mmCIF file with all atom_site columns, C-alpha atoms in Angstrom:
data_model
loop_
_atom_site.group_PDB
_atom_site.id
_atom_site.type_symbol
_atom_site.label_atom_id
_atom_site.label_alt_id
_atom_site.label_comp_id
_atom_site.label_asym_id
_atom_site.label_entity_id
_atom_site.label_seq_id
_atom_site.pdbx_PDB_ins_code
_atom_site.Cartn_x
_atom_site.Cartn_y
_atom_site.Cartn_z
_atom_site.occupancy
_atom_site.B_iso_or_equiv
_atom_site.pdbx_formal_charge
_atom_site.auth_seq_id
_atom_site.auth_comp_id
_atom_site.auth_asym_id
_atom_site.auth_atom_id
_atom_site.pdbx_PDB_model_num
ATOM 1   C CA . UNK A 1 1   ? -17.380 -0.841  8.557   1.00 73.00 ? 427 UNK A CA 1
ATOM 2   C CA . UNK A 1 2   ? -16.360 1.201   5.504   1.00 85.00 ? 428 UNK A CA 1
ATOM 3   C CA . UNK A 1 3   ? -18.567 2.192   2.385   1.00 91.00 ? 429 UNK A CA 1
ATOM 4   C CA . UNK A 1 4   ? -16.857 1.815   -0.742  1.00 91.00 ? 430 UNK A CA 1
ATOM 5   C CA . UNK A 1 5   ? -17.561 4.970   -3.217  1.00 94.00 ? 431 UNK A CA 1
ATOM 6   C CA . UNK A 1 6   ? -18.399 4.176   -6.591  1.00 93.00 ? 432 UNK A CA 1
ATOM 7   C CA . UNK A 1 7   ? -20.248 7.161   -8.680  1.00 95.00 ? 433 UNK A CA 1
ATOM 8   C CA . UNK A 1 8   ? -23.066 5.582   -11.005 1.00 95.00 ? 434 UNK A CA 1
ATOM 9   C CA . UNK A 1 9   ? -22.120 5.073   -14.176 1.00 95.00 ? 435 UNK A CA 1
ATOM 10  C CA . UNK A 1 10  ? -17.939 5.088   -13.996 1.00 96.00 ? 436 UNK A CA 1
ATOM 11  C CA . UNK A 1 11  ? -16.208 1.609   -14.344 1.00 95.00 ? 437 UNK A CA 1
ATOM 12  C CA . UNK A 1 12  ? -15.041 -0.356  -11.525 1.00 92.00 ? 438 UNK A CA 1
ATOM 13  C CA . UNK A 1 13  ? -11.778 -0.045  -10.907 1.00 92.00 ? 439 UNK A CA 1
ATOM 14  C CA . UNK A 1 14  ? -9.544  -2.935  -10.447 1.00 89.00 ? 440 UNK A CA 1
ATOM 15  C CA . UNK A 1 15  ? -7.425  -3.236  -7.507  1.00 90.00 ? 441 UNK A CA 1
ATOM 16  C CA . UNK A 1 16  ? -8.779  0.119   -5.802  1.00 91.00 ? 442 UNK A CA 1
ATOM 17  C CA . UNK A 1 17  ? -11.503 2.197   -4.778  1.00 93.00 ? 443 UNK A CA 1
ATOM 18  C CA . UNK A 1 18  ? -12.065 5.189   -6.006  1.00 92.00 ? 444 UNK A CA 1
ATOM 19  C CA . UNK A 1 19  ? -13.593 6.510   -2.461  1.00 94.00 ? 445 UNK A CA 1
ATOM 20  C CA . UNK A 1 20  ? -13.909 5.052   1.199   1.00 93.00 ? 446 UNK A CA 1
ATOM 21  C CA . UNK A 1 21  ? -15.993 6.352   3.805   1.00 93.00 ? 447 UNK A CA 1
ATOM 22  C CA . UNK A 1 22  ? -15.366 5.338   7.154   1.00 91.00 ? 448 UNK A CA 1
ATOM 23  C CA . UNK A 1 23  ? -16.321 6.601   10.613  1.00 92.00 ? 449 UNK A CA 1
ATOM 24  C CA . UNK A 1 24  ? -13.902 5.652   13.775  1.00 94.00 ? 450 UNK A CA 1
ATOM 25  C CA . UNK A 1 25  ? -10.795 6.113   15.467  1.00 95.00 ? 451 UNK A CA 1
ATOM 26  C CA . UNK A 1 26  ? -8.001  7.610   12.452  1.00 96.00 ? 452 UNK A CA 1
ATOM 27  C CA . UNK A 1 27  ? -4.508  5.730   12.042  1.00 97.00 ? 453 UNK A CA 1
ATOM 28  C CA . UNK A 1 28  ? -1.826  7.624   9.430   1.00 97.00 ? 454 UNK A CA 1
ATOM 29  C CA . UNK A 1 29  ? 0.974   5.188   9.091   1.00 97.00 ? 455 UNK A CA 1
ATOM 30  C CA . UNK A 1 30  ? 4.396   7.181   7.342   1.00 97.00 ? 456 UNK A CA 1
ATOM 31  C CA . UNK A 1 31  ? 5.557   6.256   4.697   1.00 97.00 ? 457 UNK A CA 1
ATOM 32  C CA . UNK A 1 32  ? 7.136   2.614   5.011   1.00 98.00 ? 458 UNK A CA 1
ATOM 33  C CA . UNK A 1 33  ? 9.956   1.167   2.458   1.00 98.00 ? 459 UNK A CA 1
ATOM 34  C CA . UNK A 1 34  ? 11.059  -2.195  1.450   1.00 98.00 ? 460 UNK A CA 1
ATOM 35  C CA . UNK A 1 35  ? 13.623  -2.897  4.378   1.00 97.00 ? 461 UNK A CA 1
ATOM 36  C CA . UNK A 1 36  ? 13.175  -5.459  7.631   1.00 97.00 ? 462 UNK A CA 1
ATOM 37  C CA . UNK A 1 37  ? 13.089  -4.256  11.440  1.00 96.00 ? 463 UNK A CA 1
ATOM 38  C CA . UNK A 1 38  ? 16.754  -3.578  11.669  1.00 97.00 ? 464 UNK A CA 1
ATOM 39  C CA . UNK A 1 39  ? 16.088  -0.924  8.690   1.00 96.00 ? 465 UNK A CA 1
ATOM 40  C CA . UNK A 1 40  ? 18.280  -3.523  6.069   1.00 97.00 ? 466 UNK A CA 1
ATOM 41  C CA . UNK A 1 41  ? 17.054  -4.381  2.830   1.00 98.00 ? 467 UNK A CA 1
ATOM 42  C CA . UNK A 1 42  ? 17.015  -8.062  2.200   1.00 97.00 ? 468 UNK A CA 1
ATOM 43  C CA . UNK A 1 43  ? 16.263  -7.684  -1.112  1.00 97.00 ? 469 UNK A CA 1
ATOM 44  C CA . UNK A 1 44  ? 16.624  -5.105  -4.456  1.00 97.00 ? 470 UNK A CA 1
ATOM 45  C CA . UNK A 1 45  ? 13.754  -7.108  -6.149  1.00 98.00 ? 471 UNK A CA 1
ATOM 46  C CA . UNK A 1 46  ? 10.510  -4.890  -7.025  1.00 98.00 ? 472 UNK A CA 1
ATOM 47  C CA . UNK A 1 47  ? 8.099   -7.677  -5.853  1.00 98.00 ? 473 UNK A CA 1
ATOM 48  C CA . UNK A 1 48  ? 10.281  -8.514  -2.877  1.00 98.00 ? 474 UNK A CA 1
ATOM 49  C CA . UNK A 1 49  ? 10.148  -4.904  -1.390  1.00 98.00 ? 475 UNK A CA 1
ATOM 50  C CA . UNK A 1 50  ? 6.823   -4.313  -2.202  1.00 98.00 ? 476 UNK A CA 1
ATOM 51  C CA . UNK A 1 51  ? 5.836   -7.199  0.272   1.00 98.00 ? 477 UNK A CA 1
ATOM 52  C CA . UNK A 1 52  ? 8.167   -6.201  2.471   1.00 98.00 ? 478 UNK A CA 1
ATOM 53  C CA . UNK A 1 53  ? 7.041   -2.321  2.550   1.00 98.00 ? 479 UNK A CA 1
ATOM 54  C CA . UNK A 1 54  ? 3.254   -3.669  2.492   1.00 98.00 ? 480 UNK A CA 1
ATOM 55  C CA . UNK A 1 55  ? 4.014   -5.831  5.793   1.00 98.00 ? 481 UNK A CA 1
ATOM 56  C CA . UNK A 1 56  ? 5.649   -3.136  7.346   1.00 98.00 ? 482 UNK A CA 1
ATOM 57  C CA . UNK A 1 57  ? 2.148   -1.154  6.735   1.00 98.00 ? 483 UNK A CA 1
ATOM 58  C CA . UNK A 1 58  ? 0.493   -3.973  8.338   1.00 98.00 ? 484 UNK A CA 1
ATOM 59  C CA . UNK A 1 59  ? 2.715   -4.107  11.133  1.00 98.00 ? 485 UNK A CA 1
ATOM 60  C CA . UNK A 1 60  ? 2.486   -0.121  11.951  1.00 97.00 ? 486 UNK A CA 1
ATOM 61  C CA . UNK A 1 61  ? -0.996  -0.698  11.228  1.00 97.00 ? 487 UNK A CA 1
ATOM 62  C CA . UNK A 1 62  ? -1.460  -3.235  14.132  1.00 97.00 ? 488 UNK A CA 1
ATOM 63  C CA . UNK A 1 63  ? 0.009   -1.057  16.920  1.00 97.00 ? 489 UNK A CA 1
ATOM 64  C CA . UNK A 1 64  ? -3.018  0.598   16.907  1.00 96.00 ? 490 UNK A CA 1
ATOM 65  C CA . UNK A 1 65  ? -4.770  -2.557  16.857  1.00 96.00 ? 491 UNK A CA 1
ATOM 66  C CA . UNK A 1 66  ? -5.787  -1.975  13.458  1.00 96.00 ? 492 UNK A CA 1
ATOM 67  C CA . UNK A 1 67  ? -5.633  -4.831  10.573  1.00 97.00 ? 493 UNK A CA 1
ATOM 68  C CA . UNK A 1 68  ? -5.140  -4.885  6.912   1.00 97.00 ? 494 UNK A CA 1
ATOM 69  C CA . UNK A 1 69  ? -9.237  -4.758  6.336   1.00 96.00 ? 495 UNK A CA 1
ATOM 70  C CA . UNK A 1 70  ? -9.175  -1.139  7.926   1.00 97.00 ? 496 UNK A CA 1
ATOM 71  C CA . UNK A 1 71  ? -6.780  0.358   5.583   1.00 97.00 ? 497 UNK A CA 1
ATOM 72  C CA . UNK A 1 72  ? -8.979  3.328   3.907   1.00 96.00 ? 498 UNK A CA 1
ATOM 73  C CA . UNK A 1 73  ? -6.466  5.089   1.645   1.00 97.00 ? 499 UNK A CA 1
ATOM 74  C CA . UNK A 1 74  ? -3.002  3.971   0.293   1.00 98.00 ? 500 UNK A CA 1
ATOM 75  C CA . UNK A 1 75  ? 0.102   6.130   -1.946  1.00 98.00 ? 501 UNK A CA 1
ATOM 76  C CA . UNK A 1 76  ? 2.096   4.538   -3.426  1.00 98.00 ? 502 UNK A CA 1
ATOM 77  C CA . UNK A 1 77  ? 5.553   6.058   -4.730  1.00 98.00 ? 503 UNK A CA 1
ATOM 78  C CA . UNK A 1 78  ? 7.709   3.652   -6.684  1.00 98.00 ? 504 UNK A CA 1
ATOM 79  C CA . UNK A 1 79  ? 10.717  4.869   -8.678  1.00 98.00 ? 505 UNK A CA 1
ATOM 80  C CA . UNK A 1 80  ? 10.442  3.655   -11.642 1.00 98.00 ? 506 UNK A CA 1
ATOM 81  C CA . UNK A 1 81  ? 7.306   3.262   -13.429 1.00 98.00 ? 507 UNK A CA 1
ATOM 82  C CA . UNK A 1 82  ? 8.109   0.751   -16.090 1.00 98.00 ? 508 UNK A CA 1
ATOM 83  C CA . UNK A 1 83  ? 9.515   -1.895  -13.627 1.00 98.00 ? 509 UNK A CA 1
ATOM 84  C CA . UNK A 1 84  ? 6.298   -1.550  -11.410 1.00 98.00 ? 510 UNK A CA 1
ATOM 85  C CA . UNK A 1 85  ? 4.537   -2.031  -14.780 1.00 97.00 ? 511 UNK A CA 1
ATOM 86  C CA . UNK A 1 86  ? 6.366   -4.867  -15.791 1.00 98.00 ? 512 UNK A CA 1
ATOM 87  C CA . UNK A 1 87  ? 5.726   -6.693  -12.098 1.00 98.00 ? 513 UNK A CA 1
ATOM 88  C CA . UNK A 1 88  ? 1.791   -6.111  -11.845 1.00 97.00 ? 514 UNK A CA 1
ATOM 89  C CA . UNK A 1 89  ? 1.016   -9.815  -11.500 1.00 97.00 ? 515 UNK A CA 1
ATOM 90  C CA . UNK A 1 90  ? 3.363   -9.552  -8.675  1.00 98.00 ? 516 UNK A CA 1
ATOM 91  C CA . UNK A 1 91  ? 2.587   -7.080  -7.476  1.00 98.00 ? 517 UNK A CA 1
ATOM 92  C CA . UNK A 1 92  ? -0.627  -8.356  -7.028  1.00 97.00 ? 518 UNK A CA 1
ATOM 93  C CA . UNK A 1 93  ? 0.191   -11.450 -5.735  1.00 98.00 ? 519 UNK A CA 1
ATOM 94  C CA . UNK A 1 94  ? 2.227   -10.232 -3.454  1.00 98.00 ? 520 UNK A CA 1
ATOM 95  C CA . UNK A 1 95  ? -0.654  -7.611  -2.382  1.00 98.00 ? 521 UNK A CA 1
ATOM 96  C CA . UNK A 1 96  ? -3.067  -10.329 -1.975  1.00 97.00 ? 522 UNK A CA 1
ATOM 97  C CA . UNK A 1 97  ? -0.798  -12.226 0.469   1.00 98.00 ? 523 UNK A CA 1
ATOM 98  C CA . UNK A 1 98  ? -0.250  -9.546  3.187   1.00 98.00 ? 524 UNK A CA 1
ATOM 99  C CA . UNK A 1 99  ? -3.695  -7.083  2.640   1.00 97.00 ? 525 UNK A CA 1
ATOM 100 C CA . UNK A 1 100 ? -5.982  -9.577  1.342   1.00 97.00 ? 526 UNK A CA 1
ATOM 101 C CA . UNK A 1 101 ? -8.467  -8.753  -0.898  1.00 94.00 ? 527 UNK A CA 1
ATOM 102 C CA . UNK A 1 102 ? -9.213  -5.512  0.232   1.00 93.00 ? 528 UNK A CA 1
ATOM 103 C CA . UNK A 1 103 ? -8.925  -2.540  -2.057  1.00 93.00 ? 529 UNK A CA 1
ATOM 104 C CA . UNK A 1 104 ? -9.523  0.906   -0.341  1.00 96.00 ? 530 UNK A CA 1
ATOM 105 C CA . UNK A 1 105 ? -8.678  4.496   -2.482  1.00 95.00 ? 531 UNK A CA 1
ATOM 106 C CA . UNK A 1 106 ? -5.127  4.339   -4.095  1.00 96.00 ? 532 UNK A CA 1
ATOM 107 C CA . UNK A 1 107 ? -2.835  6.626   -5.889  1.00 97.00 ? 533 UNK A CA 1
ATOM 108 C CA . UNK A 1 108 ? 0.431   5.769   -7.429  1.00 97.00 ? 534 UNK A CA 1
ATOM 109 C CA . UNK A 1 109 ? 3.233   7.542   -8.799  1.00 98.00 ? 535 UNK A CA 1
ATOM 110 C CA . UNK A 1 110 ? 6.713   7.587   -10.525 1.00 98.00 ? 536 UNK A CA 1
ATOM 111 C CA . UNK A 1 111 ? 9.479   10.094  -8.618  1.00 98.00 ? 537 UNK A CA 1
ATOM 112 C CA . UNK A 1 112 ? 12.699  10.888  -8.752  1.00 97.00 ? 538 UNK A CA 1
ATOM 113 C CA . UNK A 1 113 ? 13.939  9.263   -5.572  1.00 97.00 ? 539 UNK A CA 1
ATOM 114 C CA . UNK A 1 114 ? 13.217  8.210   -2.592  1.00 97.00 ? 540 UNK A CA 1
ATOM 115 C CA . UNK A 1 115 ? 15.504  9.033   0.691   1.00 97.00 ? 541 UNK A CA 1
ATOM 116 C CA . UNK A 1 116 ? 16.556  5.586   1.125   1.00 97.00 ? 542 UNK A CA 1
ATOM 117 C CA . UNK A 1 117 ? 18.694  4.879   -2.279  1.00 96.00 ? 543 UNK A CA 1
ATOM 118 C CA . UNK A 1 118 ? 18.059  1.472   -2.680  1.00 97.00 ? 544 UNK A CA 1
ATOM 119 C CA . UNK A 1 119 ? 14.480  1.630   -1.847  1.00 98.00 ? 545 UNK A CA 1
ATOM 120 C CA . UNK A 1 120 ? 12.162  1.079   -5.060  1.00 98.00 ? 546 UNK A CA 1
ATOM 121 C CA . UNK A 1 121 ? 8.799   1.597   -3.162  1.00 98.00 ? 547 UNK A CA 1
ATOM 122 C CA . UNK A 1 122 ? 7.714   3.629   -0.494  1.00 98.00 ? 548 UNK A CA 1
ATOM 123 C CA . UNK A 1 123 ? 3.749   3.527   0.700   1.00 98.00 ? 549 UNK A CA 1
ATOM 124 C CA . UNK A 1 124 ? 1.948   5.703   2.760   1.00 98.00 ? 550 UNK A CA 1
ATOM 125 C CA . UNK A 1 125 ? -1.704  4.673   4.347   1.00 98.00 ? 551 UNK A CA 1
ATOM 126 C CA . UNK A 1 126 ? -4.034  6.181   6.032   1.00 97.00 ? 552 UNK A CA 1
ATOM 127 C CA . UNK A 1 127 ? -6.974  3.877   8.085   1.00 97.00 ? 553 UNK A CA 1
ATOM 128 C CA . UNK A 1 128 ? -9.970  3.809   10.353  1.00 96.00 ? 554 UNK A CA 1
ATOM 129 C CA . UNK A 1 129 ? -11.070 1.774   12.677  1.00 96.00 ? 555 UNK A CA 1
ATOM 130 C CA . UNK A 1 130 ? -13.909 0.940   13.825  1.00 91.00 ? 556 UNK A CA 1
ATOM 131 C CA . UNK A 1 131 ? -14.741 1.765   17.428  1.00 86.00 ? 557 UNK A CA 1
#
């Protein structure tokens, strides 16, 4: 379905990929925050709205008929680097529980803000699949 990319030689990364090929049908899901359905936040916890903003990835994701597995590319924006730091295990746990164990190409970075002010997280994906 999808080829990971790993140069010969480099270490494996943990958690991500540091390529994906993929050939089918292209899904870009916007970027998605930590709120529910009616656009409220339920929580201000790090872990809680990463979940959150990952399952509303998974949801967008599935309108296309797409699932978790065909996720080829993720960015993540979070606002404050230490606190994602500090919540790794988490962060991971929480990852595990909506994506799975798949890891496609990842970036992540500190900004300012984000639009929504109580938003910690905001992720972006891009996917293919398969036809």
């Amino acid at each position: 379905m999808h080829t990971i990319l790993q140069p010969e030689g480099w270490a494996k990364p943990i958690g991500y990929a540091n390529g994906v090929a993929a050939h089918g049908r292209l899904v870009f899901v916007g970027g998605q925050v930590g709120w529910n359905a009616e656009c409220k936040f339920e929580t201000d916890d790090f872990v809680g709205q990463v979940r959150q903003t990952l399952a509303n990835v998974v949801a967008v994701l599935a309108e296309a008929g797409g699932e978790p597995q065909h996720i080829t590319s993720m960015t993540w924006y979070f606002t404050d680097k230490a606190e994602y730091l500090a919540n790794l295990k988490g962060i991971g746990e929480a990852y595990r529980a909506v994506i799975g164990r798949h890891f496609p190409a990842m970036a992540a970075m500190q900004v300012v803000a984000l639009v929504e002010d109580r938003a910690k997280v905001e992720i972006q994906a891009m996917a293919v699949i398969p036809e």
